[in-house]
Coordinates of C-alpha atoms and ligand atoms in Angstrom, one line a residue:
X1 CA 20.4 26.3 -11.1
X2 CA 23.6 23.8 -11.4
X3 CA 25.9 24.0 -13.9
X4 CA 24.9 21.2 -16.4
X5 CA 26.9 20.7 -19.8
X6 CA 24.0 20.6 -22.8
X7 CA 25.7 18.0 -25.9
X8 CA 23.2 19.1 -29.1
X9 CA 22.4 15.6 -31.2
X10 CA 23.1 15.1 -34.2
X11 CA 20.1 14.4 -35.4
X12 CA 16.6 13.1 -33.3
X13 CA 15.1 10.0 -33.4
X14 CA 11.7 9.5 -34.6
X15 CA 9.5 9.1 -32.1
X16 CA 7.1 5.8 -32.1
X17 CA 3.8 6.1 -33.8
X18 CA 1.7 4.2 -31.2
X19 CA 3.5 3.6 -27.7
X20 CA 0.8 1.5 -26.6
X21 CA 2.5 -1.1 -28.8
X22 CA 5.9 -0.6 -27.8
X23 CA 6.5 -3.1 -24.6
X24 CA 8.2 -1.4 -21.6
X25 CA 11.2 0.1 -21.2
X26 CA 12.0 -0.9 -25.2
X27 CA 12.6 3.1 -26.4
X28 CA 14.8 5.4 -25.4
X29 CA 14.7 9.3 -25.7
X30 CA 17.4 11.4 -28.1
X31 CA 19.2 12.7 -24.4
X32 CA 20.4 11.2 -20.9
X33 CA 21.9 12.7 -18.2
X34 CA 24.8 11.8 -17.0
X35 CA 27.6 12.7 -14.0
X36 CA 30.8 11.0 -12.5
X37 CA 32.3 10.5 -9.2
X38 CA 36.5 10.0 -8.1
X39 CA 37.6 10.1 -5.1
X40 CA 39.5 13.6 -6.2
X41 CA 36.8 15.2 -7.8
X42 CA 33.8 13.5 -5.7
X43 CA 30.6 14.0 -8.3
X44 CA 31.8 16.4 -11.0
X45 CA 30.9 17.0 -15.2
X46 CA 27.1 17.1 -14.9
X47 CA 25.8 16.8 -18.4
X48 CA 23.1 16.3 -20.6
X49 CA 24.2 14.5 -23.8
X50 CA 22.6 12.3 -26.3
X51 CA 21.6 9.0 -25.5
X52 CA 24.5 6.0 -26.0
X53 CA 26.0 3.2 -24.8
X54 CA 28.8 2.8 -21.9
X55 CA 31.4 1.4 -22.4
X56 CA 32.9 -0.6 -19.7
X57 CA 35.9 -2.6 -18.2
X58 CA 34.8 -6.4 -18.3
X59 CA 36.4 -6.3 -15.2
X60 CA 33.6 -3.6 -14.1
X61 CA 33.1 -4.3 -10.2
X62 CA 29.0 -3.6 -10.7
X63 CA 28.9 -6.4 -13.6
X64 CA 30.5 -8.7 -11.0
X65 CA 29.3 -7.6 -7.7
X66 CA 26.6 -5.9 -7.7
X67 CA 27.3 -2.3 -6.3
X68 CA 24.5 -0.3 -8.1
X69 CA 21.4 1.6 -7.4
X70 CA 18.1 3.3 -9.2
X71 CA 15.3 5.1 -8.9
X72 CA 12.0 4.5 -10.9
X73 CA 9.3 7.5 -11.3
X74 CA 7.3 9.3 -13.9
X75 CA 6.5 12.3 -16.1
X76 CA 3.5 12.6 -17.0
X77 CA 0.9 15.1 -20.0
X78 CA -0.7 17.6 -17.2
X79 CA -3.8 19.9 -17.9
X80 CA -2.8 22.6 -20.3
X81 CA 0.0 20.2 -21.8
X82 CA 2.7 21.1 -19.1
X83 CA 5.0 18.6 -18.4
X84 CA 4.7 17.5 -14.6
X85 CA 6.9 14.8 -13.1
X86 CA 5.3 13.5 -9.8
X87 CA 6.7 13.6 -6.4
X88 CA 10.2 13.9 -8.0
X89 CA 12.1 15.7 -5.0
X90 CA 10.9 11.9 -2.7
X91 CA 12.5 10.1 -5.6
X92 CA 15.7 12.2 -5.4
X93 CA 16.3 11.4 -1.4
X94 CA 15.4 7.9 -1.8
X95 CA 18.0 7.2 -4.2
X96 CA 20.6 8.5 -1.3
X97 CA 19.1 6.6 1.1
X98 CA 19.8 3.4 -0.9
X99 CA 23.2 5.1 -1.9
X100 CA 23.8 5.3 2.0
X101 CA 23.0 0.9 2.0
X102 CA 25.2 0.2 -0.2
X103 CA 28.1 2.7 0.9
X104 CA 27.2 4.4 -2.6
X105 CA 28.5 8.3 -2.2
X106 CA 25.7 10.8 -1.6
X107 CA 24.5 12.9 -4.8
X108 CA 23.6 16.5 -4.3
X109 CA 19.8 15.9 -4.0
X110 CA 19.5 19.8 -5.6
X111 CA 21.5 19.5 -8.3
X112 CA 20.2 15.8 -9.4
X113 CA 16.7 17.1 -9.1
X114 CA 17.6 20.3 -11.2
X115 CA 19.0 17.8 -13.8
X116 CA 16.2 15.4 -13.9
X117 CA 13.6 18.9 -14.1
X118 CA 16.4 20.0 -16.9
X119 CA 16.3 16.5 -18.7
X120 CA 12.5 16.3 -19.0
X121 CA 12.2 19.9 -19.9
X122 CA 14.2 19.2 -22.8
X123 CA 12.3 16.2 -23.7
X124 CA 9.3 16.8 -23.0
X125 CA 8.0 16.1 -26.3
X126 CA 8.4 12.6 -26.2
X127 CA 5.9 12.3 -23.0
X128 CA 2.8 10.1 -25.0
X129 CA -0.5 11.6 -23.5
X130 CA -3.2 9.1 -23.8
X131 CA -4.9 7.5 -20.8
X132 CA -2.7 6.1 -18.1
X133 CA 0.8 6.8 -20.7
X134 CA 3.9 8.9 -19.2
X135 CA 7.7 9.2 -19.9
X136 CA 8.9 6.7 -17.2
X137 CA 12.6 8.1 -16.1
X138 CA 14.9 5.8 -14.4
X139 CA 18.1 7.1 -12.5
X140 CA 20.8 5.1 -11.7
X141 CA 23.7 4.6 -9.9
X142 CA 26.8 1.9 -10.2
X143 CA 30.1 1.5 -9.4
X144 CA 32.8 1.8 -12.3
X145 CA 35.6 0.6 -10.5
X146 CA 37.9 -1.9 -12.9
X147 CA 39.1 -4.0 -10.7
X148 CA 38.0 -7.4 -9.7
X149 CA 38.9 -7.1 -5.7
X150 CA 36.2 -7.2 -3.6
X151 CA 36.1 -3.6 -2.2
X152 CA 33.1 -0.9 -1.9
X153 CA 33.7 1.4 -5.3
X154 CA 36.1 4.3 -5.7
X155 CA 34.6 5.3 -9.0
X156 CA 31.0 5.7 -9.9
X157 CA 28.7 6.9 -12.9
X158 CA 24.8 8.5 -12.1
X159 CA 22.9 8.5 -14.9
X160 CA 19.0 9.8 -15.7
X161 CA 17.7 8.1 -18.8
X162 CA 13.8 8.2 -20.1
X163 CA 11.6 5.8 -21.8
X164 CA 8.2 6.3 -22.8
X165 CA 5.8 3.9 -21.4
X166 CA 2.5 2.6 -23.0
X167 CA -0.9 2.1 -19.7
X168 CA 0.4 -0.3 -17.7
X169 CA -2.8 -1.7 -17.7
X170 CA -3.2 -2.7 -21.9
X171 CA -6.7 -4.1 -21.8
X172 CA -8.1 -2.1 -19.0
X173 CA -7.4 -1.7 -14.7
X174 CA -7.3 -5.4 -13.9
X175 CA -6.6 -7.6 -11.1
X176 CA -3.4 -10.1 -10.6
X177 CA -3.3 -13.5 -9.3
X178 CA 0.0 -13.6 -6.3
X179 CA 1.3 -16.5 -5.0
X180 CA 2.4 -16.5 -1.0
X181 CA 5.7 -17.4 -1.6
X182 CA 6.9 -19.8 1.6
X183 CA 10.2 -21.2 0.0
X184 CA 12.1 -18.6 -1.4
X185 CA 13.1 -15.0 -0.1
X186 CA 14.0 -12.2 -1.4
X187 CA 15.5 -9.7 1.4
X188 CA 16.0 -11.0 5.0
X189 CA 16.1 -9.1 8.1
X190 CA 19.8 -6.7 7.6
X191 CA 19.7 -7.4 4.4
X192 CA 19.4 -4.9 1.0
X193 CA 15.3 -4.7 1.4
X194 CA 15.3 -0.9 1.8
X195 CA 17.5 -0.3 -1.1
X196 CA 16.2 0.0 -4.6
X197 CA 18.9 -2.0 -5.8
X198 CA 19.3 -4.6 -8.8
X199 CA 20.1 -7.5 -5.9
X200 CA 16.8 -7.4 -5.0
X201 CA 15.3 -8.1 -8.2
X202 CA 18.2 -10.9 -9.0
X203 CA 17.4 -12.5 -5.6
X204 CA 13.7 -12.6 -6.9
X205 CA 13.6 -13.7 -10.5
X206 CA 13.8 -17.8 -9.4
X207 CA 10.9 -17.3 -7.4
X208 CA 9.0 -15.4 -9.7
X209 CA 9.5 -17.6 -12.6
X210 CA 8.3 -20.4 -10.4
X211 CA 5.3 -18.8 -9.5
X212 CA 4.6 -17.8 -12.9
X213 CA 4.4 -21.4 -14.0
X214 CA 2.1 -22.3 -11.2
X215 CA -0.1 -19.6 -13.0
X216 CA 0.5 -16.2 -10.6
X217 CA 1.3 -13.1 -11.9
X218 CA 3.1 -11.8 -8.9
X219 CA 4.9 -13.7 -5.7
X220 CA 4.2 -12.1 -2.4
X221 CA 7.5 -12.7 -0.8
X222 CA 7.7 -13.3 3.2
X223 CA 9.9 -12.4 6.1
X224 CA 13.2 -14.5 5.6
X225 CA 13.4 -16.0 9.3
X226 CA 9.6 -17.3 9.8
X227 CA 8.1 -17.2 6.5
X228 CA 5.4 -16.0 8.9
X229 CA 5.0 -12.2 7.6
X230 CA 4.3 -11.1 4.5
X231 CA 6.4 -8.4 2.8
X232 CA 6.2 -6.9 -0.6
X233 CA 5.3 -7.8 -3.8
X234 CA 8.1 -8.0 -6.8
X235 CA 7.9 -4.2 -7.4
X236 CA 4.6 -3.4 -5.3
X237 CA 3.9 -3.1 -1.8
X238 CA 1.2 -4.6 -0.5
X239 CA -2.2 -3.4 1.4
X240 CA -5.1 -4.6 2.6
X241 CA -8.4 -3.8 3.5
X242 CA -9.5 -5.5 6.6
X243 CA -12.5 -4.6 7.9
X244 CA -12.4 -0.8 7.4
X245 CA -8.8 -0.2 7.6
X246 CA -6.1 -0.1 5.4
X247 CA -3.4 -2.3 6.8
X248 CA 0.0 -2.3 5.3
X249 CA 3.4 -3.9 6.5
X250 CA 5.8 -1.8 8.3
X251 CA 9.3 -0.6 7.3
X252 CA 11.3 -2.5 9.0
X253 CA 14.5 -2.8 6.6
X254 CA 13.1 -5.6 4.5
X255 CA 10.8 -4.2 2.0
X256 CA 11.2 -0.6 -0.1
X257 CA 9.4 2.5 1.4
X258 CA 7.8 3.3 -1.9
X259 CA 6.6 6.5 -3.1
X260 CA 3.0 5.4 -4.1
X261 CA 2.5 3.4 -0.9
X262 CA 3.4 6.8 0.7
X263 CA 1.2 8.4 -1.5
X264 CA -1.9 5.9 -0.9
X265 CA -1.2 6.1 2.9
X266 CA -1.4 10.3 3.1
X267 CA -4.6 10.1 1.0
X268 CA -6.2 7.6 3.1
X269 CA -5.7 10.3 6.0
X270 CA -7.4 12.8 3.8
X271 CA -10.0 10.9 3.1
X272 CA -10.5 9.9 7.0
X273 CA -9.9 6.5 6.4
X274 CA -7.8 4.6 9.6
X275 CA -4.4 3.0 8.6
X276 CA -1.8 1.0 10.3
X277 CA 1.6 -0.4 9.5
X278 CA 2.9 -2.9 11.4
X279 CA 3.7 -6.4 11.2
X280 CA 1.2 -8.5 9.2
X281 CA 0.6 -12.5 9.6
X282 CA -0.4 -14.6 6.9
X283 CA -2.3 -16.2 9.4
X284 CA -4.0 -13.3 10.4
X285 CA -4.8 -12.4 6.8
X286 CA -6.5 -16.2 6.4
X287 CA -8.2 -15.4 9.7
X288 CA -9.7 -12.1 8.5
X289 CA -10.5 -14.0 4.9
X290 CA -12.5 -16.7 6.8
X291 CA -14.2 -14.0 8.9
X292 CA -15.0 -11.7 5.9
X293 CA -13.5 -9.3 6.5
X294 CA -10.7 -8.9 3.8
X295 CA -12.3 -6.6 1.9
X296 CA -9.3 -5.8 -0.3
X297 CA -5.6 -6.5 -1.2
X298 CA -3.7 -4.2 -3.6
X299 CA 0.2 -3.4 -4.8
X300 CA 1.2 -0.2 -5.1
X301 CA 4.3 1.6 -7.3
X302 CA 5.0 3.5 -9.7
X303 CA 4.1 1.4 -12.9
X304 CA 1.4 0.1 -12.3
X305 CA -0.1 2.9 -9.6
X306 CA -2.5 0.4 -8.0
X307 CA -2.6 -2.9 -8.4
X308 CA -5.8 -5.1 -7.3
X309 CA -5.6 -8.6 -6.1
X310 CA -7.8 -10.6 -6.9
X311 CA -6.7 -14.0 -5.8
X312 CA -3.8 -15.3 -2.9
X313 CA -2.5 -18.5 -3.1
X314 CA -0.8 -19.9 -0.2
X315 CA 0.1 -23.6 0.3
X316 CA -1.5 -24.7 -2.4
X317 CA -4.7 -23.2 -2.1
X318 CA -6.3 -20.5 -3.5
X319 CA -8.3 -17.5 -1.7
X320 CA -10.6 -15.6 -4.3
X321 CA -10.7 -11.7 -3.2
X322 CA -13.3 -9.5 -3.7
X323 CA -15.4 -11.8 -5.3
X324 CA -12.9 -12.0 -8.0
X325 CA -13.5 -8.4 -9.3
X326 CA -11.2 -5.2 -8.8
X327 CA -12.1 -3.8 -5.0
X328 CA -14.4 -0.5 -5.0
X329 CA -11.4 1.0 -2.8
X330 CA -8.6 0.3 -5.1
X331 CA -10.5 1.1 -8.2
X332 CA -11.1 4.6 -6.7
X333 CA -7.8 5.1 -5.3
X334 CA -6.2 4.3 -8.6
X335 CA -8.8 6.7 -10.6
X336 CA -8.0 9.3 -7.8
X337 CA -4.3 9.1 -7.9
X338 CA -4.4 8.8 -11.8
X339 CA -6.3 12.1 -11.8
X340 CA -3.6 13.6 -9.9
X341 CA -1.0 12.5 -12.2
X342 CA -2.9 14.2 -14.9
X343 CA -4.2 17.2 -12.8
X344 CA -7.7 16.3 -13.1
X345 CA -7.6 16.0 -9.2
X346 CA -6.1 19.1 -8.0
X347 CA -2.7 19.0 -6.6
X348 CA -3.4 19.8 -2.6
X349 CA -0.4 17.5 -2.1
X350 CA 2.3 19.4 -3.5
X351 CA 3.7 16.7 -5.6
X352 CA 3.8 17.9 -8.8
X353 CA 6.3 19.8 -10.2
X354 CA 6.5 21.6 -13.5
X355 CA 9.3 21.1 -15.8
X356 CA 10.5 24.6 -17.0
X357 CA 8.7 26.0 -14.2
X358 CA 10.8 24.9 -11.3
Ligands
PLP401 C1 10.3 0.5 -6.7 C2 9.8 -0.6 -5.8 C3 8.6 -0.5 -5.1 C4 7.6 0.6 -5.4 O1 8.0 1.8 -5.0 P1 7.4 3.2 -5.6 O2 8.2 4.2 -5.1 O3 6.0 3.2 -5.2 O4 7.5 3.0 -7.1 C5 8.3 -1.5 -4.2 N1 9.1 -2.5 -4.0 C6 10.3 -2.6 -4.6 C7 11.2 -3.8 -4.3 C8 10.7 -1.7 -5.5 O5 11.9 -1.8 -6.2

């Protein structure tokens, strides 16, 4: 176990009487984790202190350039009240493989896990336990460098800080509406697409806006050279279900290889159902649609688990999935990755690990 400096608090915070009223990411636990890197020292001072704010240069190179990274996964109430985050280690090395993308030094992937395991350990009390609630814990990277030059970052901050979170779904599992976005795009070919990394998201907020007024909940972004294949979805991947297989784009350094699309992808295996990822048309999606045989189209990730589509625009027109209704596959996919959250489903994966019990 590394050597992580505890800060005691004051005093704790009260904790909110009903999460499911608390919107997303709105309340923060009494501790954070937090670690800096020089070039002298490279990361050094892990330590657990209580949660406050930074304080900054307002010449900080990540508030004018960008140079930052994070991670996005979950703790969640397990059978006999343990406190379980899921798949944490795959979070851990994903966050240095976007560090890699954006020249962002590597963290020890040991002793950032220990912290995180640490972290929740200490608050585990704060994980809600009703149906589909969890401690959401969000790791992040960014450069600290106070300069305004253009230059990759000498100094950095990591920092692990936890918010409870409320069912993702508030009024029950329910489909989303996407637009096929055909005008704007998010990452291109060589771009930042396989980084978890706030460009990204800044890249898509136009986009998204705009499909939100044309009534979508979600844009499906497409490839940035042909607006021909179809990507990801904001903070989803996207699968489909085409005529008995579970089709899925590949990684090819424009969308995130996410942890619950992993996840959906080894349990498809196990549950003998074929799966491909490769590239994937919109025109052969319309094709399959007029053929009946898209079954299905769902996001996956880690807030909302599974994600059922219920209708694709594109062009102006709108395609009506699965009769409108959440898809028999994603509805049990979703139950069965829910249950193994919660360890209702036994855990033949290995991706649960117990906090205290590591
Ligand atoms: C986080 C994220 C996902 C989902 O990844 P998970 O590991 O399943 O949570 C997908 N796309 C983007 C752009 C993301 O940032």
């Amino acid at each position: 176990m590394a050597d992580i400096r505890f800060v005691q608090a004051e005093s704790l915070k009260e904790k909110p009487a009903d999460i499911s009223k608390v919107g997303f990411g709105r309340v923060f636990t009494d501790y954070m984790f937090e670690m800096d890197y020089n070039p002298e020292e490279g990361w050094h001072d892990p330590r657990i202190v209580p949660y406050q704010e930074v304080s900054l240069s307002p010449a900080n190179a990540t508030l004018h350039y960008g140079q930052a990274i994070f991670e996005g996964c979950k703790a969640y109430r397990y059978e006999g009240g343990k406190a379980v985050v899921f798949r944490a280690k795959d979070h851990v090395a994903r966050l240095n493989r976007s560090a890699k993308i954006l020249d962002i030094p590597a963290v020890d992937e040991k002793l950032v896990y220990d912290a995180l395991m640490k972290l929740i350990d200490i608050e585990k009390d704060w994980i809600p336990d009703g149906p589909g609630q969890s401690l959401y814990i969000r790791p992040f990277i960014f450069s600290t460098d106070p300069y305004l030059g253009v230059s990759v970052g000498q100094y950095y901050k990591l920092m692990i800080i936890l918010s409870p979170v409320g069912a993702y779904y508030a009024h029950g599992f329910a489909p989303v509406k996407i637009m096929v976005e055909d005008t704007y795009v998010r990452a291109p070919k060589g771009g930042l697409g396989a980084a978890k990394t706030p460009a990204n998201y800044a890249a898509s907020l136009h986009g998204g806006l705009v499909a939100h007024e044309k009534g979508y909940d979600q844009t499906l972004w497409m490839d940035g050279i042909e607006h021909k294949y179809v990507g990801e979805v904001g903070s989803m991947n996207i699968l489909f279900k085409i005529d008995g297989k579970v089709v899925t784009p590949e990684l090819d350094g424009t969308i995130l290889d996410g942890i619950t699309r992993r996840t959906v992808l080894q349990v498809c295996k196990e549950w003998g159902i074929p799966t491909e990822e490769r590239k994937v048309s919109i025109d052969e999606l319309i094709e399959a649609y007029e053929n009946g045989k898209l079954e299905e189209v769902f996001g996956s990730g880690t807030a909302a688990v599974i994600s059922p589509v219920s209708v694709l625009g594109y062009q102006g027109q709108d395609r009506v999935i699965s009769g409108g209704k959440i898809g028999q596959f994603a509805q049990k996919l979703y139950d069965y990755i829910d249950g193994l959250h919660t360890g209702k489903e036994k855990d033949v994966y290995g991706f649960i690990d117990v906090a205290g019990e590591y």
